[in-house]
Amino acid sequence: MSTLDEFIDQCQGVVAVPDVVEATKDADILVFVLPHQFIRTLCATLLGQIKPTAVGLSLIKGFDQDGTNIELISKIIEKNLRIQCHVLMGANLANEVAEEKFCETTIGCKDKRLAPILRDLIQTPNFRVVVVEDTAAVESCGALKNVVACAAGFVDGLGLGDNTKAAVIRLGLMETIKFVNTFFGNAKLETFFESCGIADLITTCYGGRNRRICEQFVKTGKSIRELEAELLAGQKLQGPATADEIHAMIKARNMLDKFPLFVAVQRICHEEIRPADLIDQIRIHPEHVLVYIS
């Protein structure tokens, strides 16, 4: 029997329920997977309609913006639904997960009682789960990697090669670490070496739709909006939207010079500068320091 046949056989008892209130009213664990722009509307629909003991698990990539401030999506869910919400992020390209190719993911959960339950619920022989307590870092990595992937797409579109792309990925990781530590408190460095961090960053910079669309942005001269409509079948890019959200926060705190890669991506997406200007924007990076080894 083929894998597809096995999957169909396993799904015989699965029933689609189009009414979200009806689908969630008796649930113990709610898994959130939708564009982050719609989370407040969804929470308003579910408030008072779910079990008070339910917990959430967010797979949503992005931040919620309120003026010049941004907030983690898991915190929006907690505030608006009055439940605990944990997060799952990792190098998990959907088509490869569906094909049961081995991959890893990271769950951010501070509840030691619930952590093994979430792990065992999600984990399969081909989908390895690591649980860490550093929830803010896990969630932020899932959002910020899409901004770095846009930069990687610009590099690919310009034909600048793997050395340049590797430099962009490294600088993007450094800005991600700095952003988390600046706005959400000090994170554990090892969290950035889990699947949610460097692994997801590499995967997205080579295989994600943010990279692909930004490459075409350079090659075709079409706008991001036009390319979304042509190539994504109704989906939206998270990278440009997240770049806008963090740009407002960085600018309000006079820290634009501390995040040149993030700022450059935002300006290119708005066509304020050319993709070809990317390297000039990041050439002198604040992370370039002399290190002496004795």
PDB file of C-alpha atoms in Angstrom:
ATOM      1  CA  MET A   1       0.000   0.000   0.000  1.00  0.00           C
ATOM      2  CA  SER A   2       1.386   3.448  -0.909  1.00  0.00           C
ATOM      3  CA  THR A   3       1.913   6.221   1.604  1.00  0.00           C
ATOM      4  CA  LEU A   4      -0.977   8.154   0.027  1.00  0.00           C
ATOM      5  CA  ASP A   5      -3.278   5.144   0.361  1.00  0.00           C
ATOM      6  CA  GLU A   6      -2.256   4.733   4.005  1.00  0.00           C
ATOM      7  CA  PHE A   7      -2.930   8.406   4.648  1.00  0.00           C
ATOM      8  CA  ILE A   8      -6.377   8.204   3.067  1.00  0.00           C
ATOM      9  CA  ASP A   9      -7.135   5.110   5.118  1.00  0.00           C
ATOM     10  CA  GLN A  10      -6.088   6.858   8.339  1.00  0.00           C
ATOM     11  CA  CYS A  11      -8.327   9.840   7.528  1.00  0.00           C
ATOM     12  CA  GLN A  12     -11.530   7.843   7.152  1.00  0.00           C
ATOM     13  CA  GLY A  13     -12.784   9.008  10.552  1.00  0.00           C
ATOM     14  CA  VAL A  14     -11.790  12.647  10.090  1.00  0.00           C
ATOM     15  CA  VAL A  15     -14.689  15.048   9.559  1.00  0.00           C
ATOM     16  CA  ALA A  16     -14.296  18.682   8.467  1.00  0.00           C
ATOM     17  CA  VAL A  17     -16.253  21.106  10.649  1.00  0.00           C
ATOM     18  CA  PRO A  18     -16.503  24.534   8.945  1.00  0.00           C
ATOM     19  CA  ASP A  19     -17.874  26.325  12.035  1.00  0.00           C
ATOM     20  CA  VAL A  20     -14.845  27.243  14.168  1.00  0.00           C
ATOM     21  CA  VAL A  21     -16.915  27.554  17.353  1.00  0.00           C
ATOM     22  CA  GLU A  22     -18.461  24.131  16.846  1.00  0.00           C
ATOM     23  CA  ALA A  23     -15.073  22.628  16.018  1.00  0.00           C
ATOM     24  CA  THR A  24     -13.341  23.969  19.148  1.00  0.00           C
ATOM     25  CA  LYS A  25     -16.017  23.923  21.864  1.00  0.00           C
ATOM     26  CA  ASP A  26     -14.885  20.629  23.447  1.00  0.00           C
ATOM     27  CA  ALA A  27     -11.182  20.817  22.586  1.00  0.00           C
ATOM     28  CA  ASP A  28      -8.483  20.506  25.242  1.00  0.00           C
ATOM     29  CA  ILE A  29      -5.690  21.764  22.961  1.00  0.00           C
ATOM     30  CA  LEU A  30      -6.240  24.422  20.297  1.00  0.00           C
ATOM     31  CA  VAL A  31      -3.655  24.601  17.493  1.00  0.00           C
ATOM     32  CA  PHE A  32      -3.488  28.021  15.813  1.00  0.00           C
ATOM     33  CA  VAL A  33      -2.280  28.105  12.185  1.00  0.00           C
ATOM     34  CA  LEU A  34      -3.442  31.188  10.276  1.00  0.00           C
ATOM     35  CA  PRO A  35      -2.001  34.512   9.036  1.00  0.00           C
ATOM     36  CA  HIS A  36      -1.161  36.563  12.104  1.00  0.00           C
ATOM     37  CA  GLN A  37      -3.209  39.535  10.878  1.00  0.00           C
ATOM     38  CA  PHE A  38      -6.430  37.627  11.686  1.00  0.00           C
ATOM     39  CA  ILE A  39      -5.670  36.412  15.204  1.00  0.00           C
ATOM     40  CA  ARG A  40      -7.611  39.100  17.089  1.00  0.00           C
ATOM     41  CA  THR A  41     -10.754  38.469  15.028  1.00  0.00           C
ATOM     42  CA  LEU A  42     -10.492  34.737  15.649  1.00  0.00           C
ATOM     43  CA  CYS A  43      -9.996  35.232  19.386  1.00  0.00           C
ATOM     44  CA  ALA A  44     -13.037  37.503  19.545  1.00  0.00           C
ATOM     45  CA  THR A  45     -15.092  34.760  17.874  1.00  0.00           C
ATOM     46  CA  LEU A  46     -13.886  32.070  20.294  1.00  0.00           C
ATOM     47  CA  LEU A  47     -13.974  34.053  23.540  1.00  0.00           C
ATOM     48  CA  GLY A  48     -16.342  32.384  25.976  1.00  0.00           C
ATOM     49  CA  GLN A  49     -16.989  29.521  23.542  1.00  0.00           C
ATOM     50  CA  ILE A  50     -14.116  27.192  24.528  1.00  0.00           C
ATOM     51  CA  LYS A  51     -13.309  25.162  27.627  1.00  0.00           C
ATOM     52  CA  PRO A  52     -11.684  27.344  30.309  1.00  0.00           C
ATOM     53  CA  THR A  53      -9.079  24.609  30.830  1.00  0.00           C
ATOM     54  CA  ALA A  54      -8.054  24.543  27.157  1.00  0.00           C
ATOM     55  CA  VAL A  55      -4.496  25.440  26.162  1.00  0.00           C
ATOM     56  CA  GLY A  56      -3.194  26.849  22.906  1.00  0.00           C
ATOM     57  CA  LEU A  57      -0.304  25.898  20.639  1.00  0.00           C
ATOM     58  CA  SER A  58       0.576  28.599  18.104  1.00  0.00           C
ATOM     59  CA  LEU A  59       2.345  27.865  14.823  1.00  0.00           C
ATOM     60  CA  ILE A  60       1.792  31.451  13.659  1.00  0.00           C
ATOM     61  CA  LYS A  61       4.774  33.330  12.224  1.00  0.00           C
ATOM     62  CA  GLY A  62       4.688  37.073  12.880  1.00  0.00           C
ATOM     63  CA  PHE A  63       4.025  39.750  15.469  1.00  0.00           C
ATOM     64  CA  ASP A  64       0.950  41.722  16.453  1.00  0.00           C
ATOM     65  CA  GLN A  65       1.470  45.457  15.943  1.00  0.00           C
ATOM     66  CA  ASP A  66      -0.067  48.161  18.105  1.00  0.00           C
ATOM     67  CA  GLY A  67       1.253  51.533  17.007  1.00  0.00           C
ATOM     68  CA  THR A  68       5.022  51.447  17.460  1.00  0.00           C
ATOM     69  CA  ASN A  69       4.899  48.397  19.728  1.00  0.00           C
ATOM     70  CA  ILE A  70       4.771  44.760  18.737  1.00  0.00           C
ATOM     71  CA  GLU A  71       3.663  41.784  20.786  1.00  0.00           C
ATOM     72  CA  LEU A  72       4.090  38.052  20.471  1.00  0.00           C
ATOM     73  CA  ILE A  73       1.097  36.285  18.938  1.00  0.00           C
ATOM     74  CA  SER A  74       1.042  33.768  21.787  1.00  0.00           C
ATOM     75  CA  LYS A  75       0.579  36.648  24.234  1.00  0.00           C
ATOM     76  CA  ILE A  76      -2.302  38.033  22.169  1.00  0.00           C
ATOM     77  CA  ILE A  77      -3.971  34.620  22.316  1.00  0.00           C
ATOM     78  CA  GLU A  78      -3.411  34.401  26.071  1.00  0.00           C
ATOM     79  CA  LYS A  79      -4.811  37.875  26.711  1.00  0.00           C
ATOM     80  CA  ASN A  80      -7.803  37.582  24.406  1.00  0.00           C
ATOM     81  CA  LEU A  81      -8.815  33.995  25.153  1.00  0.00           C
ATOM     82  CA  ARG A  82      -7.577  33.850  28.781  1.00  0.00           C
ATOM     83  CA  ILE A  83      -5.772  30.574  28.265  1.00  0.00           C
ATOM     84  CA  GLN A  84      -2.146  29.410  28.252  1.00  0.00           C
ATOM     85  CA  CYS A  85      -0.562  29.468  24.799  1.00  0.00           C
ATOM     86  CA  HIS A  86       2.690  27.804  23.802  1.00  0.00           C
ATOM     87  CA  VAL A  87       4.512  27.867  20.454  1.00  0.00           C
ATOM     88  CA  LEU A  88       5.900  25.516  17.807  1.00  0.00           C
ATOM     89  CA  MET A  89       8.465  26.680  15.252  1.00  0.00           C
ATOM     90  CA  GLY A  90      11.023  24.820  13.156  1.00  0.00           C
ATOM     91  CA  ALA A  91      12.523  23.888   9.814  1.00  0.00           C
ATOM     92  CA  ASN A  92       9.272  22.318   8.629  1.00  0.00           C
ATOM     93  CA  LEU A  93       8.550  22.989   4.954  1.00  0.00           C
ATOM     94  CA  ALA A  94       5.004  21.703   4.583  1.00  0.00           C
ATOM     95  CA  ASN A  95       5.436  19.578   1.460  1.00  0.00           C
ATOM     96  CA  GLU A  96       8.391  17.706   2.988  1.00  0.00           C
ATOM     97  CA  VAL A  97       6.521  17.102   6.241  1.00  0.00           C
ATOM     98  CA  ALA A  98       3.590  15.725   4.224  1.00  0.00           C
ATOM     99  CA  GLU A  99       5.987  13.409   2.374  1.00  0.00           C
ATOM    100  CA  GLU A 100       7.221  12.144   5.767  1.00  0.00           C
ATOM    101  CA  LYS A 101      10.804  13.234   5.199  1.00  0.00           C
ATOM    102  CA  PHE A 102      12.626  13.436   8.526  1.00  0.00           C
ATOM    103  CA  CYS A 103      12.717  16.851  10.169  1.00  0.00           C
ATOM    104  CA  GLU A 104      12.866  18.487  13.584  1.00  0.00           C
ATOM    105  CA  THR A 105      10.830  21.164  15.293  1.00  0.00           C
ATOM    106  CA  THR A 106      10.939  23.158  18.533  1.00  0.00           C
ATOM    107  CA  ILE A 107       8.152  23.707  21.050  1.00  0.00           C
ATOM    108  CA  GLY A 108       8.462  26.615  23.457  1.00  0.00           C
ATOM    109  CA  CYS A 109       6.649  25.708  26.678  1.00  0.00           C
ATOM    110  CA  LYS A 110       7.359  26.834  30.245  1.00  0.00           C
ATOM    111  CA  ASP A 111       4.803  24.472  31.791  1.00  0.00           C
ATOM    112  CA  LYS A 112       6.804  21.393  32.828  1.00  0.00           C
ATOM    113  CA  ARG A 113       3.628  19.348  33.293  1.00  0.00           C
ATOM    114  CA  LEU A 114       2.287  20.133  29.832  1.00  0.00           C
ATOM    115  CA  ALA A 115       5.589  20.003  27.903  1.00  0.00           C
ATOM    116  CA  PRO A 116       5.766  16.186  27.545  1.00  0.00           C
ATOM    117  CA  ILE A 117       2.088  16.063  26.564  1.00  0.00           C
ATOM    118  CA  LEU A 118       2.612  18.530  23.715  1.00  0.00           C
ATOM    119  CA  ARG A 119       5.781  16.731  22.642  1.00  0.00           C
ATOM    120  CA  ASP A 120       4.085  13.325  22.516  1.00  0.00           C
ATOM    121  CA  LEU A 121       1.048  14.774  20.733  1.00  0.00           C
ATOM    122  CA  ILE A 122       3.168  16.199  17.907  1.00  0.00           C
ATOM    123  CA  GLN A 123       6.129  13.831  17.646  1.00  0.00           C
ATOM    124  CA  THR A 124       6.269  11.016  15.090  1.00  0.00           C
ATOM    125  CA  PRO A 125       9.156   8.780  13.920  1.00  0.00           C
ATOM    126  CA  ASN A 126       9.838  11.318  11.152  1.00  0.00           C
ATOM    127  CA  PHE A 127       9.024  14.517  13.074  1.00  0.00           C
ATOM    128  CA  ARG A 128      11.326  14.992  16.054  1.00  0.00           C
ATOM    129  CA  VAL A 129      10.279  17.472  18.754  1.00  0.00           C
ATOM    130  CA  VAL A 130      12.543  19.279  21.209  1.00  0.00           C
ATOM    131  CA  VAL A 131      10.858  21.286  23.992  1.00  0.00           C
ATOM    132  CA  VAL A 132      12.556  24.355  25.484  1.00  0.00           C
ATOM    133  CA  GLU A 133      11.372  26.941  28.007  1.00  0.00           C
ATOM    134  CA  ASP A 134      12.607  29.933  25.981  1.00  0.00           C
ATOM    135  CA  THR A 135       9.205  30.657  24.429  1.00  0.00           C
ATOM    136  CA  ALA A 136       9.794  34.262  23.329  1.00  0.00           C
ATOM    137  CA  ALA A 137      12.974  33.332  21.479  1.00  0.00           C
ATOM    138  CA  VAL A 138      11.322  30.344  19.772  1.00  0.00           C
ATOM    139  CA  GLU A 139       8.414  32.462  18.579  1.00  0.00           C
ATOM    140  CA  SER A 140      10.558  35.420  17.508  1.00  0.00           C
ATOM    141  CA  CYS A 141      12.805  33.167  15.417  1.00  0.00           C
ATOM    142  CA  GLY A 142       9.745  31.941  13.531  1.00  0.00           C
ATOM    143  CA  ALA A 143       8.791  35.497  12.638  1.00  0.00           C
ATOM    144  CA  LEU A 144      12.179  37.059  11.943  1.00  0.00           C
ATOM    145  CA  LYS A 145      13.507  34.271   9.726  1.00  0.00           C
ATOM    146  CA  ASN A 146      11.044  35.388   7.041  1.00  0.00           C
ATOM    147  CA  VAL A 147      12.624  38.853   6.952  1.00  0.00           C
ATOM    148  CA  VAL A 148      16.083  37.338   6.499  1.00  0.00           C
ATOM    149  CA  ALA A 149      14.682  35.055   3.781  1.00  0.00           C
ATOM    150  CA  CYS A 150      13.593  38.147   1.845  1.00  0.00           C
ATOM    151  CA  ALA A 151      17.194  39.355   1.912  1.00  0.00           C
ATOM    152  CA  ALA A 152      18.350  35.916   0.734  1.00  0.00           C
ATOM    153  CA  GLY A 153      15.865  36.155  -2.148  1.00  0.00           C
ATOM    154  CA  PHE A 154      17.259  39.541  -3.161  1.00  0.00           C
ATOM    155  CA  VAL A 155      20.754  38.011  -3.165  1.00  0.00           C
ATOM    156  CA  ASP A 156      19.578  35.145  -5.373  1.00  0.00           C
ATOM    157  CA  GLY A 157      17.817  37.517  -7.726  1.00  0.00           C
ATOM    158  CA  LEU A 158      20.964  39.590  -8.063  1.00  0.00           C
ATOM    159  CA  GLY A 159      23.086  36.481  -8.682  1.00  0.00           C
ATOM    160  CA  LEU A 160      25.523  37.387  -5.919  1.00  0.00           C
ATOM    161  CA  GLY A 161      26.415  33.807  -5.026  1.00  0.00           C
ATOM    162  CA  ASP A 162      26.594  31.540  -2.007  1.00  0.00           C
ATOM    163  CA  ASN A 163      29.273  33.476  -0.110  1.00  0.00           C
ATOM    164  CA  THR A 164      27.092  36.577  -0.065  1.00  0.00           C
ATOM    165  CA  LYS A 165      24.034  34.549   0.843  1.00  0.00           C
ATOM    166  CA  ALA A 166      25.901  32.911   3.730  1.00  0.00           C
ATOM    167  CA  ALA A 167      26.937  36.347   4.994  1.00  0.00           C
ATOM    168  CA  VAL A 168      23.330  37.558   4.857  1.00  0.00           C
ATOM    169  CA  ILE A 169      22.134  34.492   6.774  1.00  0.00           C
ATOM    170  CA  ARG A 170      24.808  34.987   9.442  1.00  0.00           C
ATOM    171  CA  LEU A 171      24.058  38.679   9.842  1.00  0.00           C
ATOM    172  CA  GLY A 172      20.351  37.895   9.933  1.00  0.00           C
ATOM    173  CA  LEU A 173      20.928  35.445  12.774  1.00  0.00           C
ATOM    174  CA  MET A 174      22.941  38.045  14.683  1.00  0.00           C
ATOM    175  CA  GLU A 175      20.179  40.639  14.280  1.00  0.00           C
ATOM    176  CA  THR A 176      17.593  38.076  15.360  1.00  0.00           C
ATOM    177  CA  ILE A 177      19.501  37.365  18.571  1.00  0.00           C
ATOM    178  CA  LYS A 178      19.940  41.083  19.237  1.00  0.00           C
ATOM    179  CA  PHE A 179      16.266  41.807  18.551  1.00  0.00           C
ATOM    180  CA  VAL A 180      15.066  39.118  20.962  1.00  0.00           C
ATOM    181  CA  ASN A 181      17.454  40.218  23.692  1.00  0.00           C
ATOM    182  CA  THR A 182      16.563  43.884  23.210  1.00  0.00           C
ATOM    183  CA  PHE A 183      12.788  43.622  23.149  1.00  0.00           C
ATOM    184  CA  PHE A 184      11.868  40.379  24.929  1.00  0.00           C
ATOM    185  CA  GLY A 185      14.595  39.888  27.532  1.00  0.00           C
ATOM    186  CA  ASN A 186      17.761  37.822  27.443  1.00  0.00           C
ATOM    187  CA  ALA A 187      17.339  34.512  25.648  1.00  0.00           C
ATOM    188  CA  LYS A 188      19.440  31.397  26.002  1.00  0.00           C
ATOM    189  CA  LEU A 189      21.969  31.300  23.183  1.00  0.00           C
ATOM    190  CA  GLU A 190      21.430  27.576  22.687  1.00  0.00           C
ATOM    191  CA  THR A 191      17.804  28.212  21.695  1.00  0.00           C
ATOM    192  CA  PHE A 192      19.025  29.796  18.465  1.00  0.00           C
ATOM    193  CA  PHE A 193      20.782  26.535  17.595  1.00  0.00           C
ATOM    194  CA  GLU A 194      17.568  24.508  17.854  1.00  0.00           C
ATOM    195  CA  SER A 195      15.368  23.805  14.835  1.00  0.00           C
ATOM    196  CA  CYS A 196      13.429  27.045  15.426  1.00  0.00           C
ATOM    197  CA  GLY A 197      16.634  29.040  15.021  1.00  0.00           C
ATOM    198  CA  ILE A 198      19.490  28.392  12.622  1.00  0.00           C
ATOM    199  CA  ALA A 199      17.853  25.325  11.020  1.00  0.00           C
ATOM    200  CA  ASP A 200      14.623  27.136  10.137  1.00  0.00           C
ATOM    201  CA  LEU A 201      16.618  30.150   8.985  1.00  0.00           C
ATOM    202  CA  ILE A 202      18.697  28.092   6.557  1.00  0.00           C
ATOM    203  CA  THR A 203      15.689  26.156   5.255  1.00  0.00           C
ATOM    204  CA  THR A 204      13.641  29.294   4.670  1.00  0.00           C
ATOM    205  CA  CYS A 205      16.521  31.119   2.997  1.00  0.00           C
ATOM    206  CA  TYR A 206      16.885  28.287   0.500  1.00  0.00           C
ATOM    207  CA  GLY A 207      13.410  26.856   0.084  1.00  0.00           C
ATOM    208  CA  GLY A 208      10.691  29.179   1.367  1.00  0.00           C
ATOM    209  CA  ARG A 209       8.187  31.293  -0.531  1.00  0.00           C
ATOM    210  CA  ASN A 210       9.566  34.558   0.927  1.00  0.00           C
ATOM    211  CA  ARG A 211      12.912  33.806  -0.701  1.00  0.00           C
ATOM    212  CA  ARG A 212      11.265  32.758  -3.985  1.00  0.00           C
ATOM    213  CA  ILE A 213       9.046  35.817  -4.308  1.00  0.00           C
ATOM    214  CA  CYS A 214      11.858  38.228  -3.425  1.00  0.00           C
ATOM    215  CA  GLU A 215      14.077  36.609  -6.035  1.00  0.00           C
ATOM    216  CA  GLN A 216      11.344  37.215  -8.625  1.00  0.00           C
ATOM    217  CA  PHE A 217      10.925  40.767  -7.315  1.00  0.00           C
ATOM    218  CA  VAL A 218      14.497  41.428  -8.446  1.00  0.00           C
ATOM    219  CA  LYS A 219      14.319  39.516 -11.719  1.00  0.00           C
ATOM    220  CA  THR A 220      10.930  40.727 -12.973  1.00  0.00           C
ATOM    221  CA  GLY A 221      10.675  44.247 -11.587  1.00  0.00           C
ATOM    222  CA  LYS A 222       7.125  43.500 -10.444  1.00  0.00           C
ATOM    223  CA  SER A 223       5.888  44.585  -7.025  1.00  0.00           C
ATOM    224  CA  ILE A 224       5.601  42.220  -4.061  1.00  0.00           C
ATOM    225  CA  ARG A 225       1.815  42.557  -4.238  1.00  0.00           C
ATOM    226  CA  GLU A 226       1.726  41.614  -7.928  1.00  0.00           C
ATOM    227  CA  LEU A 227       3.921  38.570  -7.357  1.00  0.00           C
ATOM    228  CA  GLU A 228       1.814  37.407  -4.412  1.00  0.00           C
ATOM    229  CA  ALA A 229      -1.270  37.496  -6.626  1.00  0.00           C
ATOM    230  CA  GLU A 230       0.457  35.683  -9.501  1.00  0.00           C
ATOM    231  CA  LEU A 231       2.432  33.013  -7.649  1.00  0.00           C
ATOM    232  CA  LEU A 232       0.938  32.295  -4.219  1.00  0.00           C
ATOM    233  CA  ALA A 233      -2.651  31.289  -4.993  1.00  0.00           C
ATOM    234  CA  GLY A 234      -4.132  33.570  -2.348  1.00  0.00           C
ATOM    235  CA  GLN A 235      -1.378  33.217   0.240  1.00  0.00           C
ATOM    236  CA  LYS A 236       0.451  36.246   1.618  1.00  0.00           C
ATOM    237  CA  LEU A 237       4.128  36.730   2.349  1.00  0.00           C
ATOM    238  CA  GLN A 238       4.942  37.075   6.024  1.00  0.00           C
ATOM    239  CA  GLY A 239       8.416  38.558   5.505  1.00  0.00           C
ATOM    240  CA  PRO A 240       7.486  42.031   4.186  1.00  0.00           C
ATOM    241  CA  ALA A 241       4.654  42.397   6.731  1.00  0.00           C
ATOM    242  CA  THR A 242       6.952  41.400   9.604  1.00  0.00           C
ATOM    243  CA  ALA A 243       9.633  43.771   8.316  1.00  0.00           C
ATOM    244  CA  ASP A 244       7.098  46.610   8.555  1.00  0.00           C
ATOM    245  CA  GLU A 245       6.118  45.620  12.087  1.00  0.00           C
ATOM    246  CA  ILE A 246       9.641  45.489  13.473  1.00  0.00           C
ATOM    247  CA  HIS A 247      10.727  48.593  11.553  1.00  0.00           C
ATOM    248  CA  ALA A 248       8.181  50.722  13.420  1.00  0.00           C
ATOM    249  CA  MET A 249       9.420  49.407  16.735  1.00  0.00           C
ATOM    250  CA  ILE A 250      13.098  49.840  15.895  1.00  0.00           C
ATOM    251  CA  LYS A 251      12.551  53.360  14.547  1.00  0.00           C
ATOM    252  CA  ALA A 252      10.571  54.459  17.609  1.00  0.00           C
ATOM    253  CA  ARG A 253      13.555  53.529  19.766  1.00  0.00           C
ATOM    254  CA  ASN A 254      16.148  55.205  17.504  1.00  0.00           C
ATOM    255  CA  MET A 255      17.820  51.873  16.782  1.00  0.00           C
ATOM    256  CA  LEU A 256      17.721  51.771  12.976  1.00  0.00           C
ATOM    257  CA  ASP A 257      21.515  51.652  12.841  1.00  0.00           C
ATOM    258  CA  LYS A 258      21.556  48.545  15.051  1.00  0.00           C
ATOM    259  CA  PHE A 259      19.515  46.439  12.600  1.00  0.00           C
ATOM    260  CA  PRO A 260      20.742  47.375   9.091  1.00  0.00           C
ATOM    261  CA  LEU A 261      19.667  44.106   7.447  1.00  0.00           C
ATOM    262  CA  PHE A 262      16.103  44.265   8.777  1.00  0.00           C
ATOM    263  CA  VAL A 263      15.871  47.928   7.818  1.00  0.00           C
ATOM    264  CA  ALA A 264      17.250  47.318   4.326  1.00  0.00           C
ATOM    265  CA  VAL A 265      14.677  44.581   3.658  1.00  0.00           C
ATOM    266  CA  GLN A 266      11.844  46.873   4.722  1.00  0.00           C
ATOM    267  CA  ARG A 267      13.070  49.704   2.503  1.00  0.00           C
ATOM    268  CA  ILE A 268      13.582  47.443  -0.519  1.00  0.00           C
ATOM    269  CA  CYS A 269      10.090  45.942  -0.168  1.00  0.00           C
ATOM    270  CA  HIS A 270       8.707  49.502  -0.209  1.00  0.00           C
ATOM    271  CA  GLU A 271      10.950  50.334  -3.186  1.00  0.00           C
ATOM    272  CA  GLU A 272      12.672  53.134  -1.267  1.00  0.00           C
ATOM    273  CA  ILE A 273      16.043  51.665  -2.255  1.00  0.00           C
ATOM    274  CA  ARG A 274      17.037  49.172  -4.947  1.00  0.00           C
ATOM    275  CA  PRO A 275      17.753  45.502  -4.198  1.00  0.00           C
ATOM    276  CA  ALA A 276      21.234  46.186  -5.556  1.00  0.00           C
ATOM    277  CA  ASP A 277      21.754  48.567  -2.611  1.00  0.00           C
ATOM    278  CA  LEU A 278      21.387  45.742  -0.075  1.00  0.00           C
ATOM    279  CA  ILE A 279      25.073  45.013   0.337  1.00  0.00           C
ATOM    280  CA  ASP A 280      25.970  48.694   0.720  1.00  0.00           C
ATOM    281  CA  GLN A 281      23.389  48.925   3.504  1.00  0.00           C
ATOM    282  CA  ILE A 282      24.921  46.052   5.493  1.00  0.00           C
ATOM    283  CA  ARG A 283      28.590  46.325   4.493  1.00  0.00           C
ATOM    284  CA  ILE A 284      29.547  48.066   7.729  1.00  0.00           C
ATOM    285  CA  HIS A 285      27.561  46.069  10.249  1.00  0.00           C
ATOM    286  CA  PRO A 286      27.593  46.776  14.002  1.00  0.00           C
ATOM    287  CA  GLU A 287      28.490  43.135  14.603  1.00  0.00           C
ATOM    288  CA  HIS A 288      31.834  43.632  12.839  1.00  0.00           C
ATOM    289  CA  VAL A 289      34.253  43.802  15.759  1.00  0.00           C
ATOM    290  CA  LEU A 290      37.820  42.763  16.306  1.00  0.00           C
ATOM    291  CA  VAL A 291      38.241  39.570  18.278  1.00  0.00           C
ATOM    292  CA  TYR A 292      41.686  38.749  19.629  1.00  0.00           C
ATOM    293  CA  ILE A 293      42.419  35.165  20.599  1.00  0.00           C
ATOM    294  CA  SER A 294      45.283  34.807  23.034  1.00  0.00           C
TER     295      SER A 294
END
